[in-house]
CSV table of C-alpha atoms and ligand atoms in Angstrom, one decimal:
chain,number,residue,atom,x,y,z
A,1,MET,CA,80.4,113.3,8.4
A,2,SER,CA,78.2,116.3,7.5
A,3,ASP,CA,74.7,116.0,5.9
A,4,LEU,CA,74.5,115.3,2.2
A,5,ARG,CA,73.2,118.5,0.6
A,6,ILE,CA,70.7,117.7,-2.1
A,7,ALA,CA,69.1,119.7,-4.9
A,8,VAL,CA,65.6,118.6,-5.6
A,9,LEU,CA,64.6,119.4,-9.2
A,10,GLY,CA,60.8,119.4,-9.7
A,11,VAL,CA,58.5,119.6,-6.7
A,12,GLY,CA,55.3,118.3,-8.1
A,13,MET,CA,53.6,115.6,-6.0
A,14,MET,CA,56.6,113.2,-6.0
A,15,GLY,CA,59.4,115.8,-5.7
A,16,ALA,CA,57.6,117.5,-2.8
A,17,PHE,CA,57.1,114.2,-1.1
A,18,HIS,CA,60.8,113.3,-1.5
A,19,ALA,CA,61.9,116.8,-0.3
A,20,ASP,CA,59.8,116.4,2.8
A,21,ALA,CA,61.3,113.0,3.5
A,22,LEU,CA,64.9,114.1,2.9
A,23,SER,CA,64.5,117.0,5.3
A,24,SER,CA,62.7,115.0,8.0
A,25,ARG,CA,62.5,111.2,7.9
A,26,ILE,CA,65.8,110.4,6.2
A,27,ARG,CA,69.1,110.5,8.2
A,28,GLY,CA,72.2,112.3,6.9
A,29,SER,CA,70.6,114.5,4.3
A,30,ARG,CA,69.1,117.9,3.9
A,31,VAL,CA,67.6,119.8,0.9
A,32,SER,CA,69.8,122.7,0.2
A,33,VAL,CA,68.3,123.8,-3.2
A,34,VAL,CA,64.9,123.5,-4.8
A,35,SER,CA,64.2,124.1,-8.4
A,36,ASP,CA,60.9,124.1,-10.3
A,37,PHE,CA,59.4,125.6,-13.4
A,38,PHE,CA,56.7,127.1,-11.2
A,39,ALA,CA,58.4,129.6,-8.9
A,40,ASP,CA,55.6,129.6,-6.3
A,41,LYS,CA,55.9,125.8,-5.8
A,42,ALA,CA,59.6,126.0,-5.5
A,43,ALA,CA,59.4,128.8,-2.9
A,44,GLU,CA,56.8,126.9,-0.9
A,45,VAL,CA,58.7,123.7,-0.7
A,46,ALA,CA,62.1,125.5,-0.2
A,47,GLY,CA,60.5,127.5,2.7
A,48,ARG,CA,59.2,124.3,4.3
A,49,VAL,CA,62.4,122.3,4.1
A,50,GLY,CA,64.8,125.1,4.8
A,51,GLY,CA,66.5,125.2,1.3
A,52,ARG,CA,67.0,128.0,-1.2
A,53,VAL,CA,65.4,128.4,-4.6
A,54,GLU,CA,67.5,128.2,-7.8
A,55,THR,CA,65.4,128.8,-10.9
A,56,ASP,CA,67.8,127.2,-13.4
A,57,PRO,CA,68.0,123.4,-12.8
A,58,ILE,CA,71.4,123.2,-14.4
A,59,ALA,CA,72.7,125.9,-12.1
A,60,ALA,CA,71.2,124.0,-9.2
A,61,ILE,CA,73.1,120.8,-10.2
A,62,ASN,CA,76.4,122.8,-10.4
A,63,ALA,CA,75.9,124.8,-7.2
A,64,ASP,CA,78.6,124.8,-4.5
A,65,ASP,CA,76.0,123.9,-1.8
A,66,VAL,CA,74.9,120.7,-3.7
A,67,ASP,CA,76.5,117.2,-3.2
A,68,ALA,CA,73.8,115.1,-4.9
A,69,VAL,CA,70.7,115.6,-7.0
A,70,LEU,CA,67.2,114.2,-6.9
A,71,ILE,CA,65.3,114.6,-10.3
A,72,ALA,CA,61.6,114.6,-10.1
A,73,SER,CA,61.0,117.0,-13.0
A,74,PRO,CA,58.9,116.1,-16.1
A,75,GLY,CA,60.4,113.2,-18.2
A,76,GLN,CA,61.5,115.4,-21.1
A,77,ALA,CA,63.9,117.3,-18.8
A,78,HIS,CA,65.7,114.2,-17.6
A,79,ASP,CA,68.2,113.7,-20.4
A,80,GLU,CA,69.8,117.2,-20.0
A,81,GLN,CA,69.6,117.1,-16.2
A,82,VAL,CA,71.1,113.6,-15.8
A,83,ASN,CA,73.9,114.5,-18.2
A,84,ALA,CA,74.6,117.6,-16.2
A,85,CYS,CA,75.0,115.4,-13.1
A,86,LEU,CA,77.4,113.2,-15.0
A,87,ASP,CA,79.3,116.3,-16.2
A,88,ARG,CA,79.8,117.3,-12.6
A,89,GLY,CA,80.2,113.8,-11.3
A,90,VAL,CA,77.5,113.9,-8.6
A,91,PRO,CA,75.2,111.0,-7.6
A,92,VAL,CA,71.7,111.4,-8.8
A,93,LEU,CA,68.4,109.7,-8.1
A,94,CYS,CA,66.2,110.1,-11.2
A,95,GLU,CA,62.5,109.3,-11.1
A,96,LYS,CA,61.4,107.3,-14.1
A,97,PRO,CA,61.8,107.6,-17.0
A,98,LEU,CA,65.6,107.8,-17.3
A,99,THR,CA,64.9,109.7,-20.5
A,100,THR,CA,62.1,109.7,-23.0
A,101,ALA,CA,64.0,108.0,-25.9
A,102,VAL,CA,65.9,104.8,-26.3
A,103,ALA,CA,68.9,106.4,-27.9
A,104,SER,CA,69.4,109.0,-25.2
A,105,ALA,CA,69.0,106.5,-22.4
A,106,ARG,CA,71.6,104.2,-24.0
A,107,ALA,CA,73.9,107.2,-24.5
A,108,ILE,CA,73.7,107.9,-20.7
A,109,VAL,CA,74.4,104.2,-19.9
A,110,ASP,CA,77.5,104.3,-22.1
A,111,ARG,CA,78.7,107.7,-20.7
A,112,GLU,CA,78.4,106.5,-17.1
A,113,ALA,CA,80.2,103.3,-17.9
A,114,ALA,CA,83.1,105.3,-19.4
A,115,LEU,CA,83.3,107.4,-16.2
A,116,GLY,CA,83.8,104.1,-14.3
A,117,THR,CA,81.6,104.9,-11.2
A,118,PRO,CA,77.9,104.2,-11.0
A,119,LEU,CA,76.3,107.6,-10.3
A,120,ILE,CA,72.8,107.2,-11.6
A,121,GLN,CA,70.0,105.5,-9.6
A,122,VAL,CA,66.6,105.2,-11.2
A,123,GLY,CA,63.5,105.6,-8.9
A,124,PHE,CA,62.0,102.1,-9.2
A,125,MET,CA,60.8,102.1,-5.6
A,126,ARG,CA,59.1,98.7,-5.7
A,127,ARG,CA,62.5,97.1,-5.4
A,128,PHE,CA,62.6,98.5,-1.9
A,129,ASP,CA,59.1,97.5,-0.9
A,130,PRO,CA,59.4,94.8,1.9
A,131,GLU,CA,56.9,92.6,0.1
A,132,TYR,CA,58.7,92.7,-3.2
A,133,VAL,CA,62.0,92.1,-1.4
A,134,ALA,CA,60.5,89.0,0.4
A,135,LEU,CA,59.2,87.7,-2.9
A,136,LYS,CA,62.5,88.1,-4.6
A,137,LYS,CA,64.2,86.3,-1.7
A,138,LEU,CA,61.7,83.5,-1.9
A,139,ILE,CA,62.6,83.0,-5.6
A,140,THR,CA,66.3,83.4,-5.1
A,141,ASP,CA,66.3,80.9,-2.2
A,142,GLY,CA,64.5,78.4,-4.5
A,143,GLY,CA,61.3,78.4,-2.4
A,144,LEU,CA,59.1,78.2,-5.5
A,145,GLY,CA,61.3,76.1,-7.6
A,146,ASN,CA,62.0,77.4,-11.1
A,147,PRO,CA,59.7,80.5,-11.6
A,148,LEU,CA,57.6,79.9,-14.7
A,149,LEU,CA,55.1,82.7,-14.8
A,150,VAL,CA,54.5,86.1,-13.2
A,151,HIS,CA,51.0,87.6,-13.1
A,152,CYS,CA,50.8,91.3,-12.3
A,153,THR,CA,47.8,93.4,-11.5
A,154,HIS,CA,48.2,97.2,-11.6
A,155,ARG,CA,45.1,99.2,-10.8
A,156,ASN,CA,44.8,102.9,-10.1
A,157,PRO,CA,41.5,104.5,-8.9
A,158,ASP,CA,41.8,107.3,-11.4
A,159,VAL,CA,44.2,109.3,-13.6
A,160,PRO,CA,44.1,112.6,-15.5
A,161,PRO,CA,42.7,112.5,-19.1
A,162,HIS,CA,46.1,112.6,-20.7
A,163,PHE,CA,46.7,108.9,-19.7
A,164,ASN,CA,46.0,107.4,-23.1
A,165,SER,CA,47.0,103.8,-23.8
A,166,GLU,CA,50.6,104.8,-24.8
A,167,PHE,CA,51.0,106.8,-21.7
A,168,MET,CA,49.7,104.0,-19.5
A,169,ILE,CA,52.5,101.8,-20.9
A,170,ARG,CA,55.2,104.5,-20.3
A,171,ASP,CA,54.1,105.7,-16.9
A,172,SER,CA,52.4,102.7,-15.2
A,173,VAL,CA,53.4,99.5,-16.9
A,174,VAL,CA,57.0,100.7,-16.7
A,175,HIS,CA,56.9,99.5,-13.0
A,176,GLU,CA,56.0,95.9,-14.1
A,177,VAL,CA,58.8,96.0,-16.6
A,178,ASP,CA,61.2,96.7,-13.8
A,179,VAL,CA,59.5,94.2,-11.4
A,180,ALA,CA,59.7,91.4,-14.0
A,181,ARG,CA,63.4,92.1,-14.6
A,182,PHE,CA,64.1,92.4,-10.9
A,183,LEU,CA,62.2,89.2,-9.9
A,184,LEU,CA,63.4,87.0,-12.7
A,185,ASP,CA,66.8,88.5,-13.1
A,186,GLU,CA,66.8,88.5,-16.9
A,187,GLU,CA,65.8,90.8,-19.8
A,188,ILE,CA,62.5,91.1,-21.5
A,189,VAL,CA,62.7,90.2,-25.2
A,190,SER,CA,59.2,90.9,-26.5
A,191,VAL,CA,56.0,92.8,-25.7
A,192,GLN,CA,52.4,92.2,-26.8
A,193,VAL,CA,49.4,94.2,-25.8
A,194,ILE,CA,45.8,93.0,-25.9
A,195,ARG,CA,43.2,95.8,-25.9
A,196,GLY,CA,39.7,94.7,-24.9
A,197,VAL,CA,36.5,96.6,-24.0
A,198,ALA,CA,37.3,99.9,-22.3
A,199,THR,CA,35.7,101.2,-19.2
A,200,SER,CA,33.2,104.0,-19.9
A,201,ALA,CA,35.4,106.2,-17.7
A,202,ALA,CA,38.2,106.1,-20.4
A,203,PRO,CA,38.4,108.9,-23.0
A,204,ALA,CA,37.5,107.8,-26.6
A,205,GLY,CA,40.3,105.8,-28.2
A,206,THR,CA,42.0,104.8,-24.9
A,207,SER,CA,42.0,101.1,-24.0
A,208,ASP,CA,41.7,100.9,-20.3
A,209,PRO,CA,42.2,98.1,-19.1
A,210,MET,CA,44.8,96.3,-21.2
A,211,ILE,CA,46.6,93.1,-20.8
A,212,VAL,CA,50.4,93.3,-21.5
A,213,VAL,CA,52.4,90.1,-22.1
A,214,PHE,CA,56.1,90.1,-21.8
A,215,GLU,CA,58.4,87.3,-22.8
A,216,THR,CA,61.8,87.0,-21.1
A,217,ALA,CA,65.1,85.9,-22.6
A,218,SER,CA,64.7,82.3,-21.2
A,219,GLY,CA,61.1,82.2,-22.4
A,220,ARG,CA,59.2,82.9,-19.2
A,221,ILE,CA,55.9,84.7,-19.6
A,222,VAL,CA,54.8,87.7,-17.6
A,223,THR,CA,51.2,89.1,-17.8
A,224,ASP,CA,50.2,92.5,-16.6
A,225,GLU,CA,46.7,93.8,-16.2
A,226,ILE,CA,46.9,97.6,-16.4
A,227,TYR,CA,43.7,99.3,-15.4
A,228,VAL,CA,44.0,102.9,-14.2
A,229,ARG,CA,40.4,104.1,-13.9
A,230,THR,CA,38.8,101.5,-11.6
A,231,GLY,CA,37.2,104.1,-9.4
A,232,VAL,CA,38.0,101.8,-6.5
A,233,ALA,CA,41.5,102.2,-4.9
A,234,TYR,CA,45.2,101.5,-5.5
A,235,GLU,CA,45.8,97.8,-6.1
A,236,VAL,CA,49.1,96.4,-7.1
A,237,ARG,CA,49.5,92.6,-6.9
A,238,THR,CA,52.1,90.2,-8.1
A,239,GLU,CA,51.9,86.4,-8.2
A,240,VAL,CA,54.9,84.3,-9.2
A,241,VAL,CA,54.1,80.7,-10.2
A,242,GLY,CA,57.0,78.3,-9.9
A,243,GLU,CA,57.5,74.6,-10.4
A,244,ARG,CA,57.0,74.0,-6.7
A,245,GLY,CA,54.4,76.5,-5.7
A,246,SER,CA,53.2,80.1,-6.1
A,247,ALA,CA,53.3,83.2,-4.0
A,248,THR,CA,51.3,86.4,-4.2
A,249,ILE,CA,52.1,89.9,-2.8
A,250,GLY,CA,50.0,93.0,-2.6
A,251,LEU,CA,47.0,91.6,-0.8
A,252,ASP,CA,46.7,94.8,1.1
A,253,GLN,CA,49.0,94.3,4.0
A,254,ASN,CA,47.4,97.3,5.7
A,255,LEU,CA,44.2,95.4,5.9
A,256,VAL,CA,42.4,96.0,9.2
A,257,VAL,CA,39.4,93.8,9.3
A,258,LYS,CA,36.4,95.5,10.6
A,259,THR,CA,33.3,93.7,11.7
A,260,THR,CA,30.7,96.4,12.1
A,261,ASP,CA,27.1,96.9,10.9
A,262,GLY,CA,26.7,93.2,10.2
A,263,ARG,CA,29.5,93.3,7.6
A,264,TRP,CA,33.2,92.4,7.6
A,265,GLY,CA,35.9,94.0,5.5
A,266,GLY,CA,39.0,96.2,5.5
A,267,SER,CA,40.5,99.1,3.6
A,268,ILE,CA,42.7,99.3,0.5
A,269,THR,CA,45.4,102.0,0.1
A,270,PRO,CA,44.0,104.9,-1.9
A,271,GLY,CA,47.1,105.8,-3.9
A,272,PHE,CA,50.8,104.9,-4.6
A,273,VAL,CA,52.2,107.2,-1.9
A,274,GLU,CA,50.2,105.3,0.8
A,275,ARG,CA,51.0,101.8,-0.7
A,276,PHE,CA,54.7,102.4,-1.4
A,277,GLY,CA,55.4,105.1,1.3
A,278,ILE,CA,57.8,102.8,3.2
A,279,ALA,CA,59.5,101.7,-0.1
A,280,TYR,CA,60.1,105.4,-1.1
A,281,ASP,CA,61.7,106.1,2.3
A,282,ILE,CA,63.9,102.9,2.3
A,283,GLU,CA,64.9,103.8,-1.3
A,284,LEU,CA,65.9,107.4,-0.3
A,285,GLN,CA,67.8,106.3,2.9
A,286,ARG,CA,69.8,103.7,0.9
A,287,TRP,CA,70.5,106.3,-1.8
A,288,VAL,CA,71.6,108.9,0.7
A,289,ASP,CA,73.8,106.5,2.5
A,290,ALA,CA,75.5,105.5,-0.8
A,291,ALA,CA,75.6,109.0,-2.2
A,292,ARG,CA,77.6,110.1,0.9
A,293,THR,CA,80.3,107.8,-0.3
A,294,GLY,CA,80.0,109.0,-3.9
A,295,THR,CA,77.9,106.2,-5.4
A,296,ILE,CA,74.4,104.6,-5.6
A,297,ASP,CA,72.6,101.6,-4.1
A,298,GLY,CA,69.7,100.5,-6.3
A,299,PRO,CA,68.5,100.1,-9.8
A,300,GLY,CA,71.0,101.9,-12.1
A,301,ALA,CA,71.3,103.4,-15.5
A,302,TRP,CA,71.0,100.1,-17.3
A,303,ASP,CA,67.8,99.3,-15.5
A,304,GLY,CA,66.4,102.7,-16.6
A,305,TYR,CA,67.5,102.1,-20.1
A,306,ALA,CA,66.0,98.6,-20.3
A,307,ALA,CA,62.7,100.0,-19.0
A,308,VAL,CA,62.7,102.8,-21.7
A,309,ALA,CA,63.4,100.3,-24.4
A,310,VAL,CA,60.7,97.8,-23.3
A,311,CYS,CA,58.2,100.6,-22.9
A,312,GLU,CA,59.0,101.9,-26.4
A,313,ALA,CA,58.4,98.4,-27.8
A,314,GLY,CA,55.2,98.3,-25.7
A,315,VAL,CA,53.9,101.5,-27.2
A,316,GLU,CA,54.6,100.1,-30.7
A,317,ALA,CA,52.7,97.0,-29.6
A,318,VAL,CA,49.7,99.1,-28.6
A,319,LEU,CA,49.7,101.0,-31.9
A,320,THR,CA,50.3,98.0,-34.2
A,321,GLY,CA,48.6,95.1,-32.3
A,322,GLN,CA,51.8,93.1,-33.0
A,323,LYS,CA,54.2,91.3,-30.8
A,324,VAL,CA,57.2,93.6,-30.8
A,325,ALA,CA,60.8,92.5,-30.1
A,326,VAL,CA,63.1,94.3,-27.7
A,327,ASP,CA,66.7,94.7,-28.7
A,328,LEU,CA,68.9,96.2,-26.0
A,329,GLY,CA,72.0,96.1,-28.2
A,330,ALA,CA,75.5,95.2,-26.9
A,331,PRO,CA,75.6,94.4,-23.1
A,332,LEU,CA,77.9,96.5,-21.0
B,1,ISE,C1,52.6,106.8,-11.4
B,1,ISE,O1,53.5,107.6,-12.1
B,1,ISE,C2,53.4,105.8,-10.6
B,1,ISE,O2,54.6,105.7,-10.6
B,1,ISE,C3,52.5,104.9,-9.9
B,1,ISE,O3,53.3,104.0,-9.1
B,1,ISE,C4,51.7,104.1,-10.8
B,1,ISE,O4,50.8,103.3,-10.1
B,1,ISE,C5,50.9,105.1,-11.7
B,1,ISE,O5,50.1,104.3,-12.6
B,1,ISE,C6,51.8,106.0,-12.4
B,1,ISE,O6,51.0,106.9,-13.2
């Protein structure tokens, strides 16, 4: 079977990382087309991976030399681009968010369902991280008994100034939304946000850190500390507390303990590419393998939609200080 020919839309940090992976580390794929608003970026990445540049992303989706599409463009472009993939019936891996509004995300879910084949995968890479996979298996196998609580810690060393409290929910907390749904296998029904004292590194009006509290359909509680200007390193930890025990992941599996200069210690991953590099590659390989047979293998349109809806409620919770209910509407 010949290689899957992929159009990569958007080659900022994430898109360029994926394009490199698809043209080197991933089996059975090549990047045939690259599209980006910035022509010089597109040309640079296309030159490196051996693809051609197509300025118009919709033309890229419809090109004869494209079998599947990877969307890593800014979130506002996703609605039109994902719908164009559905129009053409090609598999797509869309980085989060699926879209930037609840209604458009739901419309995509319904459209894909009417087509009858899952074509949309959403880039929640943590589901492919070996530690998250092991934690999920531990829960599913009953190793912790009934899971009662999930405690998440999500810290970034720094972020650009536009990361205000609302953006932190949409761009960072969105991962814990998906992790909670993945680990507990149920929907989130409400969100609450507690805003405390902010780090002096945060712009005026931005609450960083915040504590986000989710409640699931069966009444389980998930807490998430989101703190994106720690000045330290990339730290993502998750603890599940069950009736028969607890388990924690994210304790820096890359830890190499050094005993020098009369001290001991190790290193923490500096950013999400280092922490989740393996997860991204596993995600891409599974998606490519599935896309070559015309489908997907990972979180789908519904997962993308649920995340958009929970984050929307989260933003309302930030702005109002209230506990906000999430209503996903009719199940599929
Ligand atoms: C970023 O977009 C990601 O997806 C990272 O995983 C997350 O840690 C970061 O906070 C987001 O901004």
